[in-house]
Amino acid sequence: MTAAATHHYTTTGLDNRKIAIWAFIGSECMLFTSLISTYMIYKGRSVVGPFPHRPWTDPTTGQTLPPILDIPVTSASTFVLLMSSLFMVLALAAVQNKNLPKHTRGDRILGSSKLWLWATALAGATFLGFQAYEFTSFVHEGLTIKTNLFGSTFFTLTGFHGAHVTAGVLWLVTLLAIDYRRGLTPRDAMNVDLAALYWHFVDVIWIVIFTLIYLLQ
Amino acid sequence: MDTHSTSHLSDSAEAHAHAPHAEEHKHPTWSTYWKVALILFFITVGEVWAYYIPSFVASRAFVPSLLTMSAAKFIIVVMFYMHLKYDHRLFRVLFTGPLLIAGLTLISLLFLFGHLIIKL
């Protein structure tokens, strides 16, 4: 196979896979903006509780209950997702530098693509665990996708994001499988770079969601 | 950990690995990635801290400061972790183009539904 065929160069001199992933990320920006817009438009317009930032009265018991969003838990999951982005860039750097001699223990740790891919996948899975916990507790507290406008827009937006994180974790697992089977080399750096771009995009979307939904009252 | 040797390792390897590719430039070193993570962590701590100060939440500065911190994190991740600062400008166009359209759509919808009001 020729070098050009291997690297999928275009007339711009750019790799077509990288152009494709950036175009895909651009389109995903629009998808998430439509979901965020819907949430923002309906924000504060729910007629019945639970509400995200203010106390509400349960009509069946007459009991006043606190706001439903759990900021400490979500802050922890946000921290985990931010750290996963660090692990991802370290995984990419490890693959790019695979052929270089590792002189120190630090070099060997930083140069282990398996370690950083595992760390990223586990951080992603942990984030999903936090989301599953949050969704379950919301349902137990009486908030479902059908309860009110907040429930509908919240579950749709965060559910879509969670689905993207799940796809990212599966992508990372396939990279790990390749790494265990034949080892990722600098020739595979572009494949890891594409996964990394997707993963960071999922992270930046969460940065926006965390501020607009959880922190802004 | 030998930071100097790892940084040197990163620089030389990336320069070697990326030389033939037109779109790829020198990426940041490992130490830059750690520093960026630390900055992201502190901004997130700042955001959550602001949320728990009732007087600040009630003030006019709350929303702009949270949006600024969020935008800063967004830009830092895109520039340093997604390498948009270092990569070909076509990638910047592919990302910022739809992002601008999306942002304008969001702002327009907020105006349309009365969430943003300009007092004349």
XYZ file of C-alpha atoms in Angstrom, chain A residues 51-52 80:
3
model
C -37.756 22.135 40.298
C -34.016 22.290 39.722
C -13.871 13.038 36.724
